[in-house]
PDB file of C-alpha atoms in Angstrom:
ATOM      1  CA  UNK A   1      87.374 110.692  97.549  1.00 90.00           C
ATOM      2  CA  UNK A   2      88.634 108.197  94.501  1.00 91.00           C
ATOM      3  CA  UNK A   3      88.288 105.370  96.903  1.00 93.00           C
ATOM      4  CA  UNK A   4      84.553 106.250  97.817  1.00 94.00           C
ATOM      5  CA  UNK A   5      84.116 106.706  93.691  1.00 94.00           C
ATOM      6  CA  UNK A   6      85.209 103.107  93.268  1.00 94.00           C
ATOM      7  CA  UNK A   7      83.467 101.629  96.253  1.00 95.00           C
ATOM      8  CA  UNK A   8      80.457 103.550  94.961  1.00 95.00           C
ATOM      9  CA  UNK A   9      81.095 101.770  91.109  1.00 95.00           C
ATOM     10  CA  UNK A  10      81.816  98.408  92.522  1.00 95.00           C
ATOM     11  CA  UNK A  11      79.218  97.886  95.015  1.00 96.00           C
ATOM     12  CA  UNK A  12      76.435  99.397  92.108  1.00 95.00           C
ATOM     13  CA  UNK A  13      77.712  96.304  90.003  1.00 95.00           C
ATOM     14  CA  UNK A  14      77.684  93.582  92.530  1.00 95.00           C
ATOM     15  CA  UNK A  15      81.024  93.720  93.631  1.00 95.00           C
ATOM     16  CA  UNK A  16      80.765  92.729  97.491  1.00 94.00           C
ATOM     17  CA  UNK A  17      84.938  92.445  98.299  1.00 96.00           C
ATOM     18  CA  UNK A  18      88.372  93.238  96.679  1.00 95.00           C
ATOM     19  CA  UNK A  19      91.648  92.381  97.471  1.00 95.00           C
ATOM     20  CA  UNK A  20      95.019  95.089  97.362  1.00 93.00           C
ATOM     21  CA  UNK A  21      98.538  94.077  97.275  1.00 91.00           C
ATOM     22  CA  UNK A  22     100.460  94.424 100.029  1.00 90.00           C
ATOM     23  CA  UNK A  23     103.994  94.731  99.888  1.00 88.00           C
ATOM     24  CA  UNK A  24     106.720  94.209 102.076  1.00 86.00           C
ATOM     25  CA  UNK A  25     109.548  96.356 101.059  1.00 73.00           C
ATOM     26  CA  UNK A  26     112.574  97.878 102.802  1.00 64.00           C
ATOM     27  CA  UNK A  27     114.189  96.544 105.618  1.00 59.00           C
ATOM     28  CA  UNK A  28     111.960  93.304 106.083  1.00 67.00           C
ATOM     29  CA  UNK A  29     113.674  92.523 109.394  1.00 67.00           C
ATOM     30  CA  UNK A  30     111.743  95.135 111.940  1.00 61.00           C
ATOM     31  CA  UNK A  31     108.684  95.910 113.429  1.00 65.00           C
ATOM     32  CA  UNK A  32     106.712  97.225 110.666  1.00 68.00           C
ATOM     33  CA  UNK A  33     105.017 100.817 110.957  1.00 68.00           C
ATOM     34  CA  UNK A  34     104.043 101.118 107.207  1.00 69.00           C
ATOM     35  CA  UNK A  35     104.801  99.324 104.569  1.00 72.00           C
ATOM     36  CA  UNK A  36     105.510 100.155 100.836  1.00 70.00           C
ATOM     37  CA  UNK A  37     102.697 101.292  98.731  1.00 71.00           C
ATOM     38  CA  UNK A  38     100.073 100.636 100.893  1.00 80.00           C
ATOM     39  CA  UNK A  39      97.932 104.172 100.008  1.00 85.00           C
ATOM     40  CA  UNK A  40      95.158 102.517  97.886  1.00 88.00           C
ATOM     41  CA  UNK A  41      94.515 100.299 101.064  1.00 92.00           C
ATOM     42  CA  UNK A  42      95.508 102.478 104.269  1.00 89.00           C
ATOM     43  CA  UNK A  43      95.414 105.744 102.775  1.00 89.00           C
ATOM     44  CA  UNK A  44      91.866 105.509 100.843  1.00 93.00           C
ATOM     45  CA  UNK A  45      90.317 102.452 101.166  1.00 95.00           C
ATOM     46  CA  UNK A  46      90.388 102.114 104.963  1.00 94.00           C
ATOM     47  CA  UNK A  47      89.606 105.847 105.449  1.00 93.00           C
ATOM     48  CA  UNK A  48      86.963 105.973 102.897  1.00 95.00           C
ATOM     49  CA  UNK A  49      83.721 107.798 103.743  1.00 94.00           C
ATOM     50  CA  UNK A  50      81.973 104.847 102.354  1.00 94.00           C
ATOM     51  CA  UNK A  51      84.457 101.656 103.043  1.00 95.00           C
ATOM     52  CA  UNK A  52      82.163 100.316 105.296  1.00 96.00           C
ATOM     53  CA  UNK A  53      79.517  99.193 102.439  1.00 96.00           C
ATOM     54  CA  UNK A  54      82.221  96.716 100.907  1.00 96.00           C
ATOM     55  CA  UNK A  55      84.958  93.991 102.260  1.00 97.00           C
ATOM     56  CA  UNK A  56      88.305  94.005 101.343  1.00 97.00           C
ATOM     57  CA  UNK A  57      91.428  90.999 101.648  1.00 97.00           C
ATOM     58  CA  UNK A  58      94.780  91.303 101.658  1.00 96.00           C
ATOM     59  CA  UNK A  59      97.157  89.920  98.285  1.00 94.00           C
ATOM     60  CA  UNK A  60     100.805  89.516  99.846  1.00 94.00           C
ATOM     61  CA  UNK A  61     103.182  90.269  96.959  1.00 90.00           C
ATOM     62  CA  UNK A  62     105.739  88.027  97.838  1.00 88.00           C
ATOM     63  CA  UNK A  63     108.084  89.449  95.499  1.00 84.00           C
ATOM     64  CA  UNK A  64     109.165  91.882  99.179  1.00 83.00           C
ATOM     65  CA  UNK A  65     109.710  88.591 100.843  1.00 82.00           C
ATOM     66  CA  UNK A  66     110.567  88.527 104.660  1.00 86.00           C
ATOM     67  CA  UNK A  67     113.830  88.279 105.356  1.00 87.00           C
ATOM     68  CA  UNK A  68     113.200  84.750 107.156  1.00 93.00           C
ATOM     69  CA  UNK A  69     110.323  82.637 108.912  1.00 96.00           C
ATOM     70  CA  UNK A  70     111.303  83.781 112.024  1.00 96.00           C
ATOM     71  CA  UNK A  71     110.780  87.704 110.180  1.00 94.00           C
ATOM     72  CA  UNK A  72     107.641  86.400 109.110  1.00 95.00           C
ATOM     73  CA  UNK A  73     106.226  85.034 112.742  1.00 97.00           C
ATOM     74  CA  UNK A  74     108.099  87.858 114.684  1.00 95.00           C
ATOM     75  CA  UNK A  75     107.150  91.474 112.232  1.00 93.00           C
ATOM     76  CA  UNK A  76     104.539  90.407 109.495  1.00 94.00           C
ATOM     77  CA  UNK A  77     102.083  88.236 110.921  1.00 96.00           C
ATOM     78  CA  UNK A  78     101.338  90.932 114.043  1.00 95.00           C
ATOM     79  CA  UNK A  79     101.326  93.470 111.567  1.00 93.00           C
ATOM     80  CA  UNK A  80      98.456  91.636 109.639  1.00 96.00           C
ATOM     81  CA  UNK A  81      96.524  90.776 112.639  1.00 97.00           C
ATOM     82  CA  UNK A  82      96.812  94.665 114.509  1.00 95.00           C
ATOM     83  CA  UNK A  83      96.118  95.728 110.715  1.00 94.00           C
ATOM     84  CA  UNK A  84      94.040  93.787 108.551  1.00 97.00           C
ATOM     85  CA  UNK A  85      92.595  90.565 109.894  1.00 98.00           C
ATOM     86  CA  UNK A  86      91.045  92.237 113.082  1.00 98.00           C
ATOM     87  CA  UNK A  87      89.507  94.808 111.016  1.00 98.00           C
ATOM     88  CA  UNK A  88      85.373  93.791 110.920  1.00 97.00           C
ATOM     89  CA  UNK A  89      85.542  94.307 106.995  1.00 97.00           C
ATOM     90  CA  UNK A  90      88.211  92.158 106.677  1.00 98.00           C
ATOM     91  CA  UNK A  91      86.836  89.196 103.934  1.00 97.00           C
ATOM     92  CA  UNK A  92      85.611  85.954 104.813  1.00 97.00           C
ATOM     93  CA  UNK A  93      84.128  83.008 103.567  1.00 96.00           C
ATOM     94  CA  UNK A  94      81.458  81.601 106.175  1.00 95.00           C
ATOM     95  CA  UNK A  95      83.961  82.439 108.908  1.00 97.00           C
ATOM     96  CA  UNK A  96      86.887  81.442 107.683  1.00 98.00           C
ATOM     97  CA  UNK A  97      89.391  84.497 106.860  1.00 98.00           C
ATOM     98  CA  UNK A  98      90.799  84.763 102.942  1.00 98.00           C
ATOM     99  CA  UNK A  99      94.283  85.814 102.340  1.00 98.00           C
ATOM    100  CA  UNK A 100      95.867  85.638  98.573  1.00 96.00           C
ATOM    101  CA  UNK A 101      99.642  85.395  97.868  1.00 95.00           C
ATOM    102  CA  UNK A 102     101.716  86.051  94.934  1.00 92.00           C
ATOM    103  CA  UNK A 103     104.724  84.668  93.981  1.00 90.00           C
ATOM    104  CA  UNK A 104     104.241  81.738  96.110  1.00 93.00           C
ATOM    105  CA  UNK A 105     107.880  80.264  94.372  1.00 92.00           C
ATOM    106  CA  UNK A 106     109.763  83.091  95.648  1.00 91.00           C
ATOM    107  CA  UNK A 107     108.379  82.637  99.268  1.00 93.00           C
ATOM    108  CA  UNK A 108     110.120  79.138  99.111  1.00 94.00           C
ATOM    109  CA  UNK A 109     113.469  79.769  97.766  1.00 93.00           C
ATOM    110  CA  UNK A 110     113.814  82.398 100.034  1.00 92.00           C
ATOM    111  CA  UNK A 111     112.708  80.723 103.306  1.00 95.00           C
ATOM    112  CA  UNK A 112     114.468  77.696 101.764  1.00 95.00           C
ATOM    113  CA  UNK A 113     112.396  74.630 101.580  1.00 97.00           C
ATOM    114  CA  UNK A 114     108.171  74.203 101.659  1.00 96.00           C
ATOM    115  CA  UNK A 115     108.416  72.900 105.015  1.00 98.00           C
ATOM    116  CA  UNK A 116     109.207  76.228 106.142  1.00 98.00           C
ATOM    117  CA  UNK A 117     106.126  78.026 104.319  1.00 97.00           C
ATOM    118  CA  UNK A 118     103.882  75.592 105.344  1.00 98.00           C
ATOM    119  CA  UNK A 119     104.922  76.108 109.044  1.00 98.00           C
ATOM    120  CA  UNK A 120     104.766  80.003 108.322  1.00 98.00           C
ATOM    121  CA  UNK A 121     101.564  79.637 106.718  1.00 98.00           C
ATOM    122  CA  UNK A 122     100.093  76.897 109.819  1.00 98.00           C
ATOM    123  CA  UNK A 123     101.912  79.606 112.326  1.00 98.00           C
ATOM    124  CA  UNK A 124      99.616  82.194 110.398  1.00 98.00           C
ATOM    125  CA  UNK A 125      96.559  80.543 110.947  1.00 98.00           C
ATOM    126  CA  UNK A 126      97.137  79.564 114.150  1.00 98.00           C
ATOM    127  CA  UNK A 127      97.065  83.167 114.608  1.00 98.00           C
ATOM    128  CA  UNK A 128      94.042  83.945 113.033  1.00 98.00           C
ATOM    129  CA  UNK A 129      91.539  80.985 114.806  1.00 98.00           C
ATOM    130  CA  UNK A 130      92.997  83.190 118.214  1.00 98.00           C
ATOM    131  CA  UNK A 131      91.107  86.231 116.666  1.00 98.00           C
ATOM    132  CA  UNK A 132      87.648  84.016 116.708  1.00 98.00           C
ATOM    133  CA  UNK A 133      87.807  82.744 113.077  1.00 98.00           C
ATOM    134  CA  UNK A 134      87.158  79.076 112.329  1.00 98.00           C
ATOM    135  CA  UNK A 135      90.407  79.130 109.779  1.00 98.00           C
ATOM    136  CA  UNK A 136      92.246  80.668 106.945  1.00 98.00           C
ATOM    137  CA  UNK A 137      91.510  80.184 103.369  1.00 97.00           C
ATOM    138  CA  UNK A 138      94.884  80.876 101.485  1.00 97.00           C
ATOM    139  CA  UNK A 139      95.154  81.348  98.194  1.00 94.00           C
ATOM    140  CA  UNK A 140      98.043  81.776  95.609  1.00 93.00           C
ATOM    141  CA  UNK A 141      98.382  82.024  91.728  1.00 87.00           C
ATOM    142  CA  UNK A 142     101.325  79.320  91.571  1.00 77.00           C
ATOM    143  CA  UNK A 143      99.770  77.013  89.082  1.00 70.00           C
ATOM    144  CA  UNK A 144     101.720  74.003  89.959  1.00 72.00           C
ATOM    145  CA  UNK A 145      99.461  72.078  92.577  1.00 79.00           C
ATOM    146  CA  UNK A 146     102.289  69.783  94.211  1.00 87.00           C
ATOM    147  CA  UNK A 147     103.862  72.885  95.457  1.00 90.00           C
ATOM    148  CA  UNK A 148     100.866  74.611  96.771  1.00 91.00           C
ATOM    149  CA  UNK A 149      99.722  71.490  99.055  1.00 92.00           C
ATOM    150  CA  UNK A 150     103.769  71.209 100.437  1.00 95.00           C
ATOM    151  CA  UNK A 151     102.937  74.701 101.330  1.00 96.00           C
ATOM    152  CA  UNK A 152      99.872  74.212 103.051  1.00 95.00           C
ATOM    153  CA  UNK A 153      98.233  76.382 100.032  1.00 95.00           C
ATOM    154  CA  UNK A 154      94.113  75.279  99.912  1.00 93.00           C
ATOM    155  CA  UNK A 155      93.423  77.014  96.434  1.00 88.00           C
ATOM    156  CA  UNK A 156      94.697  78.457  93.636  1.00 84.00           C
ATOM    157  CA  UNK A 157      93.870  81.659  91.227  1.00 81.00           C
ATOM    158  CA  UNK A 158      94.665  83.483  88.111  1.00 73.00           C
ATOM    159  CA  UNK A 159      96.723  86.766  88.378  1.00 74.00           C
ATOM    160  CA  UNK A 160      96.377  87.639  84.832  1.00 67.00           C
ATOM    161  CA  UNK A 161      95.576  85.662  82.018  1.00 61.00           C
ATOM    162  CA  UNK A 162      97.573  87.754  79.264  1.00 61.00           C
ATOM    163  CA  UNK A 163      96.435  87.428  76.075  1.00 59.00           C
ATOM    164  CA  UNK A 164      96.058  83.987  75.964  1.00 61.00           C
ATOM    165  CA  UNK A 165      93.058  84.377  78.482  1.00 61.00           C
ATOM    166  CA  UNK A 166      90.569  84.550  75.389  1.00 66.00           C
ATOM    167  CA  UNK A 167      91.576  80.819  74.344  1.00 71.00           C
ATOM    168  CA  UNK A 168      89.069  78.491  76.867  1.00 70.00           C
ATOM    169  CA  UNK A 169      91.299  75.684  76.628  1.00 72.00           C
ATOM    170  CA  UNK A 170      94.252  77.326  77.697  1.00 68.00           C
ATOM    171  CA  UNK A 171      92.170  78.281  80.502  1.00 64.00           C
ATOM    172  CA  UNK A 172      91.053  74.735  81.229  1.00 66.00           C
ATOM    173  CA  UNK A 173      94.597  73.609  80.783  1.00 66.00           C
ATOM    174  CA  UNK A 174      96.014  76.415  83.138  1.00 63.00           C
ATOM    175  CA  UNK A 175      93.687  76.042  85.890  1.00 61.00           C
ATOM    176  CA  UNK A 176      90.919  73.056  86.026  1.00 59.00           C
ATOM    177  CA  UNK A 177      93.523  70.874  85.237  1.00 58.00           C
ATOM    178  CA  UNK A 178      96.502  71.369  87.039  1.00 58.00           C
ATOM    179  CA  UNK A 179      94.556  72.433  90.726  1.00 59.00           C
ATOM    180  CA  UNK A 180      91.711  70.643  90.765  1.00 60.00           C
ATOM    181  CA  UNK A 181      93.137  68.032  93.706  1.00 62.00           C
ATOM    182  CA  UNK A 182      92.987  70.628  95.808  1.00 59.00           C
ATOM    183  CA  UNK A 183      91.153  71.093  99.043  1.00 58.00           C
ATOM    184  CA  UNK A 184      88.845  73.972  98.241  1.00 56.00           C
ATOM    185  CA  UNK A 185      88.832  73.898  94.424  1.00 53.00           C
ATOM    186  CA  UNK A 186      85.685  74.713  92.412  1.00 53.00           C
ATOM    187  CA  UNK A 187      85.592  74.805  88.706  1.00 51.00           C
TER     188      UNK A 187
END
């Protein structure tokens, strides 16, 4: 019933897609069944009278990183695909499927070098263009554009601004300028 209430909000202001965190959690090293805090998504959103009138994506919270790549390849991706990316409200740009991660530097000292995201992340996709999508879009809030192209990262986005969000320049400074070589960036 709340998620039906907030569908019902959001789509009566123009609000077409939204993305929940996902997070890992416990033993990261198994098939997963269900994953940590994942009621606002499984629990209501999914199995909301109403869910069908909106789209929703998936933001990994990388902070509940895998315990390796292979963890990654062998438990999460399948998980995502069974889960979320084969689901027809799953969000998309033209046909392209949209996936946002946080904490993109923990990802990478974990899984120890970019080289090893970026073949997580291709290994990801590869998945994905098997489910009849033309790619992947992914996204992360790391702010330091170097790292997100090792990664294989196409754009970047804001988490939260703090209070420094009502100063444009800091804006400018925090975003236009320090991601705008990347592939899919649009001030």
């Amino acid at each position: 019933e709340v998620a039906d209430w907030e569908i019902k909000f959001m789509v009566e202001n123009g609000i077409t897609a939204q993305f929940y965190c996902w997070y890992l959690g416990g033993d990261n090293n198994r098939p997963l069944k269900k994953t940590r805090l994942s009621d606002a998504l499984v629990d209501g959103f999914m199995n909301a009278k109403y869910s069908h009138m909106m789209n929703f994506g998936i933001l990994f919270e990388a902070q509940s990183t895998p315990a390796s790549p292979e963890a990654f390849k062998k438990y999460v991706v399948p998980f995502w695909i069974e889960n979320f990316f084969t689901d027809e409200r799953y969000v998309k740009i033209g046909n392209k499927a949209v996936i946002c991660i946080y904490a993109l530097p923990q990802i990478v000292a974990k899984f120890g070098s970019t080289e090893a995201v970026k073949d997580c992340f291709d290994f990801l996709r590869n998945e994905v263009k098997k489910l009849g999508y033309e790619d992947l879009i992914i996204f992360s809030n790391c702010n330091v554009s170097k790292l997100l192209r090792e990664c294989g990262i196409d754009a970047g986005y804001v988490y939260g601004w703090l209070r420094q969000g009502c100063d444009p320049n800091y804006q400018i400074y925090s975003t236009v300028e320090k991601l705008k070589d990347l592939p899919h960036f649009i001030p």
